[in-house]
Short mmCIF file of C-alpha atoms in Angstrom, two decimals:
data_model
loop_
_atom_site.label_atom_id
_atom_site.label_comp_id
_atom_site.label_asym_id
_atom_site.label_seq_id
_atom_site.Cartn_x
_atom_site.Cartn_y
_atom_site.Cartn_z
CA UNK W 1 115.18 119.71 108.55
CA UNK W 2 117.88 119.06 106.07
CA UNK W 3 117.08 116.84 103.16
CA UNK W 4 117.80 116.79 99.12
CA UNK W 5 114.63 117.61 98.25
CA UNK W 6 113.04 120.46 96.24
CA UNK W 7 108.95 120.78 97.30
CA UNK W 8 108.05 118.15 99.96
CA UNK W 9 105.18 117.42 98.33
CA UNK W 10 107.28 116.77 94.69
CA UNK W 11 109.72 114.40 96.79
CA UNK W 12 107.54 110.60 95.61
CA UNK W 13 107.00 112.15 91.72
CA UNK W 14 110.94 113.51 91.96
CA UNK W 15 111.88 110.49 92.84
CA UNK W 16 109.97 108.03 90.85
CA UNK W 17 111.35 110.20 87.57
CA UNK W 18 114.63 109.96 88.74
CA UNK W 19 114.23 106.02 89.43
CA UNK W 20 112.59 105.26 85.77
CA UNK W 21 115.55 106.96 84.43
CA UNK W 22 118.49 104.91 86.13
CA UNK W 23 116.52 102.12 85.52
CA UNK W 24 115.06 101.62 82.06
CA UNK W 25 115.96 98.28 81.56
CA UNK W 26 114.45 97.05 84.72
CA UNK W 27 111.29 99.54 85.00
CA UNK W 28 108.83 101.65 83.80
CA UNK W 29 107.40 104.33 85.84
CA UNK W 30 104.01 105.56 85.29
CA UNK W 31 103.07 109.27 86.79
CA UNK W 32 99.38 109.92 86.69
CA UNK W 33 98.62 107.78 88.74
CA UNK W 34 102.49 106.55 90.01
CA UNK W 35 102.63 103.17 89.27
CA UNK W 36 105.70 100.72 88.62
CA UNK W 37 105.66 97.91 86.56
CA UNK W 38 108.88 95.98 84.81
CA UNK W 39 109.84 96.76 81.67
CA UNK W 40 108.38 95.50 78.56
CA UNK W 41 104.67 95.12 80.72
CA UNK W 42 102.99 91.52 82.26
CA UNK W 43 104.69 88.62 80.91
CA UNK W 44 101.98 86.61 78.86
CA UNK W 45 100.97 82.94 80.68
CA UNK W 46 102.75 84.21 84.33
CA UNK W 47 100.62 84.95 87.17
CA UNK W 48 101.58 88.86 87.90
CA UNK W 49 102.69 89.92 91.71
CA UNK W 50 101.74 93.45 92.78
CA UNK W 51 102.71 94.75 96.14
CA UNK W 52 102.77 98.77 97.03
CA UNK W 53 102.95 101.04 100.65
CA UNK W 54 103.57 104.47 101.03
CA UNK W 55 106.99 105.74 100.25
CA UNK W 56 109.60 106.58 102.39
CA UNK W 57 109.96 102.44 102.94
CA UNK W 58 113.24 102.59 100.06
CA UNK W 59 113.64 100.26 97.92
CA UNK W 60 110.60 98.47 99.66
CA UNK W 61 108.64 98.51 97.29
CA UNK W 62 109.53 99.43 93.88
CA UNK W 63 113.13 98.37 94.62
CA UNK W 64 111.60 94.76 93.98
CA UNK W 65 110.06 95.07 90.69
CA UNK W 66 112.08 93.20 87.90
CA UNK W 67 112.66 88.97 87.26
CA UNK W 68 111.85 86.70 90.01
CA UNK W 69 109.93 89.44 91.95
CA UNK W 70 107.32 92.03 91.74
CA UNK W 71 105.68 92.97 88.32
CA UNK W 72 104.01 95.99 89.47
CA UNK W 73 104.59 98.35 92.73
CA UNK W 74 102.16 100.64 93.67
CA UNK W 75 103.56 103.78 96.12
CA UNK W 76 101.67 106.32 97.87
CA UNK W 77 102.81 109.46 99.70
CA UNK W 78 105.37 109.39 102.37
CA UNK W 79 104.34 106.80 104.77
CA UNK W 80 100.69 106.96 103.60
CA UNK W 81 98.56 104.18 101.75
CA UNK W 82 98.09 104.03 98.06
CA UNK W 83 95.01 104.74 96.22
CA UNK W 84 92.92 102.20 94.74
CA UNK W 85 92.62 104.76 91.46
CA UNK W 86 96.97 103.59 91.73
CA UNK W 87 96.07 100.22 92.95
CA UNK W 88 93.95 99.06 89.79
CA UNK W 89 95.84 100.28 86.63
CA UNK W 90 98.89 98.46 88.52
CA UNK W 91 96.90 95.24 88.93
CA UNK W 92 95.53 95.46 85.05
CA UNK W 93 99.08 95.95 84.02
CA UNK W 94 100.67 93.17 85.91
CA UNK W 95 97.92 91.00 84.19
CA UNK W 96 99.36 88.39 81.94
CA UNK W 97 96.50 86.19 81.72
CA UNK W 98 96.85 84.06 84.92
CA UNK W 99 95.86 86.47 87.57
CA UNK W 100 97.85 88.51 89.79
CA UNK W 101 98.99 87.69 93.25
CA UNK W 102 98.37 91.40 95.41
CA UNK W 103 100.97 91.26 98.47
CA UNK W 104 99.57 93.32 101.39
CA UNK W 105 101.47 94.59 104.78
CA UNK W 106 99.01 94.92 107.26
CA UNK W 107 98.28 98.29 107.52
CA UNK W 108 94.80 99.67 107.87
CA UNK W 109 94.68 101.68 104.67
CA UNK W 110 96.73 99.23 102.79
CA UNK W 111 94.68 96.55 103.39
CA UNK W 112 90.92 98.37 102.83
CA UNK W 113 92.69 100.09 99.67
CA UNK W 114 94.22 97.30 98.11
CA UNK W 115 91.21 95.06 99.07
CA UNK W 116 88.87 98.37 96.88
CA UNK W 117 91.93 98.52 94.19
CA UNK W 118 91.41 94.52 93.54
CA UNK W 119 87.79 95.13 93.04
CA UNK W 120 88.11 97.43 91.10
CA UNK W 121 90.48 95.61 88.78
CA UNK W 122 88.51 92.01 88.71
CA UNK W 123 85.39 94.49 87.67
CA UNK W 124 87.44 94.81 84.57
CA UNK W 125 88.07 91.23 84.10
CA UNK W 126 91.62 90.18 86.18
CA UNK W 127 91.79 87.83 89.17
CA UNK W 128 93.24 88.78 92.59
CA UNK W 129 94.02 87.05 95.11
CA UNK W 130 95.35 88.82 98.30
CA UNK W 131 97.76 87.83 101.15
CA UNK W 132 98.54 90.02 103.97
CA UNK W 133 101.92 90.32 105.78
CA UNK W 134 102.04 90.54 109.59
CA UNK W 135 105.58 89.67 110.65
CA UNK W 136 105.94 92.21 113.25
CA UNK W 137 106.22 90.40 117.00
CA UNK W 138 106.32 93.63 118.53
CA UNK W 139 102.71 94.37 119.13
CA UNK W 140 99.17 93.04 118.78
CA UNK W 141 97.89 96.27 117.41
CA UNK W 142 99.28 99.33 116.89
CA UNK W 143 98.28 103.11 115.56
CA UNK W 144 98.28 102.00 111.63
CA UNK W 145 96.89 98.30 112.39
CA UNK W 146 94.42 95.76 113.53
CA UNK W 147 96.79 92.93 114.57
CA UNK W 148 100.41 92.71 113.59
CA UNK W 149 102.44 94.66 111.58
CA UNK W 150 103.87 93.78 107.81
CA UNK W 151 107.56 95.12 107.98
CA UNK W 152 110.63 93.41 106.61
CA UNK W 153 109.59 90.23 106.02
CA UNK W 154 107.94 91.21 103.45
CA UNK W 155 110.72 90.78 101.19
CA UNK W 156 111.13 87.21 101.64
CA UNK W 157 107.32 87.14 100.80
CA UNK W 158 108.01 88.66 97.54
CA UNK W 159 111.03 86.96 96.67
CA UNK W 160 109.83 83.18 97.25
CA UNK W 161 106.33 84.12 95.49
CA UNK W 162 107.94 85.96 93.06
CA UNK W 163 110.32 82.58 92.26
CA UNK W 164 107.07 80.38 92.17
CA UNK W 165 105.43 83.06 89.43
CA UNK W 166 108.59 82.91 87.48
CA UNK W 167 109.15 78.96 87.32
CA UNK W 168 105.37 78.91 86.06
CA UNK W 169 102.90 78.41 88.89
CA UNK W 170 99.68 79.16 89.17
CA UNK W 171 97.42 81.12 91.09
CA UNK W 172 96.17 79.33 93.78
CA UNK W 173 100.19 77.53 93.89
CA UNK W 174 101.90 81.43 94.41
CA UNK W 175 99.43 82.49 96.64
CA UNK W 176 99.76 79.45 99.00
CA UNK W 177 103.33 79.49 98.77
CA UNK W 178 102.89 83.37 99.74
CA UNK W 179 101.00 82.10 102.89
CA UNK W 180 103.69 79.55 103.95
CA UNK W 181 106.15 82.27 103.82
CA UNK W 182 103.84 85.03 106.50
CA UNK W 183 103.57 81.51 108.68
CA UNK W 184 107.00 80.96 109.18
CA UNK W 185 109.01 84.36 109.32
CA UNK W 186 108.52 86.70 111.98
CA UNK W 187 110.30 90.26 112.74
CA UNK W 188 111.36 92.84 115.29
CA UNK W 189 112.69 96.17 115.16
CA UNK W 190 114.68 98.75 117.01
CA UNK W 191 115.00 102.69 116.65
CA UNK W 192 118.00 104.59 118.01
CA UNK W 193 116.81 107.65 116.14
CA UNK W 194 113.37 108.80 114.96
CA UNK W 195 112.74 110.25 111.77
CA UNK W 196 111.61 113.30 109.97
CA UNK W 197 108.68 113.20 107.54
CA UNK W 198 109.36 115.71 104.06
CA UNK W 199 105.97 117.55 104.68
CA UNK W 200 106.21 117.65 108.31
CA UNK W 201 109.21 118.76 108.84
CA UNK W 202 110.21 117.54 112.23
CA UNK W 203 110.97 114.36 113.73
CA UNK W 204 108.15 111.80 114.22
CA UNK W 205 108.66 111.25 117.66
CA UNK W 206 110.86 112.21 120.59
CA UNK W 207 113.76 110.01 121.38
CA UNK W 208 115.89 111.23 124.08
CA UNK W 209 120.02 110.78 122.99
CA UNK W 210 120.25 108.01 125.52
CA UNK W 211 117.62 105.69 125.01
CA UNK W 212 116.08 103.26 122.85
CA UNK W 213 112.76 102.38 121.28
CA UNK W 214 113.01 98.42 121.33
CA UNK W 215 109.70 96.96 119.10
CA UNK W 216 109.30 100.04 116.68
CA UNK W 217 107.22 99.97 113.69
CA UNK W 218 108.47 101.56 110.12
CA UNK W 219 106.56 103.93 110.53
CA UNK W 220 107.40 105.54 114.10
CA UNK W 221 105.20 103.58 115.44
CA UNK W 222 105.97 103.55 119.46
CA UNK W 223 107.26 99.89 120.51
CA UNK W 224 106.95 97.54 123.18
CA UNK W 225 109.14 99.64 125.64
CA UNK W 226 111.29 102.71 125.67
CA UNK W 227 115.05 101.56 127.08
CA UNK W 228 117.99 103.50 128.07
CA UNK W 229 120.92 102.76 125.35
CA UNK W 230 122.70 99.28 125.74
CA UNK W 231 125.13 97.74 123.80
CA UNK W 232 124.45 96.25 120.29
CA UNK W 233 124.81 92.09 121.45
CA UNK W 234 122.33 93.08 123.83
CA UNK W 235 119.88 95.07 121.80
CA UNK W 236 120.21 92.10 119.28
CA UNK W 237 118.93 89.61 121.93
CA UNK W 238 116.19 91.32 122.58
CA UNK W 239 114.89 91.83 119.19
CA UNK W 240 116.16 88.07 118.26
CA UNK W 241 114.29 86.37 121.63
CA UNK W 242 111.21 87.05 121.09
CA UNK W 243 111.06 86.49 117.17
CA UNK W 244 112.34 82.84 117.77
CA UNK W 245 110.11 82.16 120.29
CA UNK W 246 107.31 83.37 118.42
CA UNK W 247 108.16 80.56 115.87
CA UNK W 248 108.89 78.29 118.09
CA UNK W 249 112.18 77.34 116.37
CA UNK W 250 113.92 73.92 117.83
CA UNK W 251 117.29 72.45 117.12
CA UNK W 252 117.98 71.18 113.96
CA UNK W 253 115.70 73.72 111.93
CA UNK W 254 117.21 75.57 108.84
CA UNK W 255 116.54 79.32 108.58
CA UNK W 256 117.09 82.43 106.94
CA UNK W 257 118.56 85.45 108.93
CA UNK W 258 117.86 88.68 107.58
CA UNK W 259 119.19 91.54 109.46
CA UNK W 260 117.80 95.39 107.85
CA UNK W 261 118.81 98.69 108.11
CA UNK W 262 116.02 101.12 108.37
CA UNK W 263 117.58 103.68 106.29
CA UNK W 264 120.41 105.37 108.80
CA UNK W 265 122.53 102.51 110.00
CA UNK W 266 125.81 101.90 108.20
CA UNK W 267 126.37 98.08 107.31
CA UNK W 268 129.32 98.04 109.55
CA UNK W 269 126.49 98.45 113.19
CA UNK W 270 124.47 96.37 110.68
CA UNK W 271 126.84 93.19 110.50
CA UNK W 272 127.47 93.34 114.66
CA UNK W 273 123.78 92.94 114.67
CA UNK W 274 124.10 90.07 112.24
CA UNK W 275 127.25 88.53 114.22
CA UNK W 276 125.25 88.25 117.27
CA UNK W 277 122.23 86.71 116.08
CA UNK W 278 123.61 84.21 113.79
CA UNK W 279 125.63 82.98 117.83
CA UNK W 280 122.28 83.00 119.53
CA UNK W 281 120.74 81.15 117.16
CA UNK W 282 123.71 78.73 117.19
CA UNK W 283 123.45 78.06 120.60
CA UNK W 284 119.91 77.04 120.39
CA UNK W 285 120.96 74.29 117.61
CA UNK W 286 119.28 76.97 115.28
CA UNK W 287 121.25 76.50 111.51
CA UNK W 288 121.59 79.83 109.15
CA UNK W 289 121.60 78.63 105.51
CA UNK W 290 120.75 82.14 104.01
CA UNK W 291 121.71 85.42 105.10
CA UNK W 292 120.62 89.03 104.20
CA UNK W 293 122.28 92.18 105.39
CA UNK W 294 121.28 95.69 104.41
CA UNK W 295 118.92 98.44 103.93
CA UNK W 296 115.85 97.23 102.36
CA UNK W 297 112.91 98.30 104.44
CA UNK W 298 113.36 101.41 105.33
CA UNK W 299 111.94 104.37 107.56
CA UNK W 300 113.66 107.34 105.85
CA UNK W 301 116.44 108.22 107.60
CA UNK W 302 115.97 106.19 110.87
CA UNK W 303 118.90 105.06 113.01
CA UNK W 304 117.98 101.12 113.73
CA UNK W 305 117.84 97.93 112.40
CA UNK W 306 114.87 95.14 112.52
CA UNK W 307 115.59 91.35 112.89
CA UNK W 308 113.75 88.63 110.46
CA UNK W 309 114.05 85.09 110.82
CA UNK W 310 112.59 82.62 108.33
CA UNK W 311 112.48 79.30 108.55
CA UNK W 312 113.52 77.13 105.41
CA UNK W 313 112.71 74.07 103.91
CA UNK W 314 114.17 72.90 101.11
CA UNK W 315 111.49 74.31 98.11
CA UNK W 316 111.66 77.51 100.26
CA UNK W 317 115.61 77.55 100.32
CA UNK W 318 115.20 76.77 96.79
CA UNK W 319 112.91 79.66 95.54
CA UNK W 320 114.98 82.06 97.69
CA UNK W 321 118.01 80.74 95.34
CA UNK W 322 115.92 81.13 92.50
CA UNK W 323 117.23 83.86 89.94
CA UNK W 324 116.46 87.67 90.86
CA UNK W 325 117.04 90.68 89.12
CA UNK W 326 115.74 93.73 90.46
CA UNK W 327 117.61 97.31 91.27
CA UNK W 328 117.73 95.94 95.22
CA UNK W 329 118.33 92.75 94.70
CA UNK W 330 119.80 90.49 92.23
CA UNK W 331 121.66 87.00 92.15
#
């Protein structure tokens, strides 16, 4: 195992110290328990959005905190659920007054420790409300999950409720616009590569040189079927099939194509990916208003990329367009 790490069990609190100080305009980094919440604390009379998964998911999801997104992130160990004793302080401190918005990925412990970390905080006087993320067509169930997966689309979860919190919504509004989001965006995932886990120090799975996991979860979770290597317009149609199908996308629909790196993949493979997909989805009469490219749900250093396809109407393409500025993303 190489890596730039010290202790493998110093790599999150390393990090997050080295994250709070690049970024003191944008964040503040709490360390007993780790906690990230934008600078300056809740904004009085906004409803406050908290997400949070275990780390190793860079810049998912502390990458997010800042205007027009997340007011509090909440990370655990590598690849490993947060505690509710991190969950609550992060919900009180994302609490301006109109309640706070907790955005789940469906994960087992995520779900029971968020669900314990929101009780926790209403016991001291905040409202939660919850939404849980299960984008992942891959598989029903899988070793972290009952049901689907929460991977990438997360993001566009985050970044359309985040836009309705900002312009002034309320509660019940952000929440259901959260919900409308996890309806209509769906994602799959390949891995060419597995990765290797600071603590355990060897890969999470084998992966013979030439094949292919197709359906992989962010975790190393195994996928739908293990395939020798093929080329990359072919590998994207088999990711990009089933997620439109799963939506049930016609002609004439609007959507957003987001294409992510999970952590090893330079943007160059990255934008083939994107090339391909955007021409499938033409030739179904499929139209790609908004594009993102890039590495922001990632699995360490995993070689792969996942396909997410939202589709867009026009207060969703307009909260997407909404103002955003966070260290991963900002327009």
């Amino acid at each position: 195992m190489k890596k730039l790490i010290n202790d493998p069990q110093d790599v999150v609190a390393e990090s997050l110290e080295g994250f709070a100080a690049a970024h003191p305009d944008l964040v503040e980094v709490h360390l007993d328990p780790p906690y990230v919440v934008r600078a300056g604390g809740a904004r009085e009379g906004k409803v406050g959005l908290v997400s949070g998964g275990g780390s190793g998911h860079e810049p998912l999801h502390a990458g997010f905190v800042g205007v027009g997104m997340l007011d509090a992130a909440v990370p655990g160990a590598v690849f490993t659920s947060p505690t509710p004793d991190q969950i609550a302080p992060a919900i009180q401190a994302a609490d301006g007054g109109k309640g706070v918005l907790a955005i789940v990925k469906n994960y087992t412990g995520d779900v029971l420790n968020f669900e314990t970390g929101a009780e926790l905080a209403e016991a001291e006087g905040v409202t939660v409300r919850s939404v849980v993320v299960n984008d992942d067509v891959a598989v029903e169930d899988s070793l972290y999950t009952a049901g689907r997966r929460g991977v990438a689309g997360t993001v566009c979860v985050e970044k359309i409720a985040g836009a309705a919190a900002e312009r002034g919504d309320d509660l019940d509004a952000v929440a259901t616009l959260a919900e409308r989001v996890i309806a209509n965006v769906r994602s799959m995932g390949v891995a060419l590569t597995a990765c290797t886990v600071p603590h355990a120090g060897k890969p999470s799975f084998d992966l013979p040189e030439d094949e292919i996991e197709i359906g992989i979860g962010i975790h190393g979770e195994p996928g739908r079927r293990r395939i020798p290597l093929a080329g990359a317009d072919e590998i994207t149609e088999m990711l990009l099939t089933p997620v439109v199908d799963d939506l049930g996308l016609t002609g004439g629909e609007q959507v957003l194509l987001f294409v992510n790196g999970m952590g090893g993949t330079p943007a160059s493979e990255l934008y083939v990916v994107y090339r391909r997909a955007r021409a499938l989805l033409s030739e179904r009469g499929v139209e790609v208003t908004r594009s993102l490219v890039g590495n922001y749900v990632t699995s360490l250093e995993m070689q792969g990329a996942s396909v997410t396809v939202l589709r867009l109407d026009a207060e969703l393409t307009a909260l997407w367009d909404a103002p955003v500025h966070t260290t991963a993303l900002r327009w």
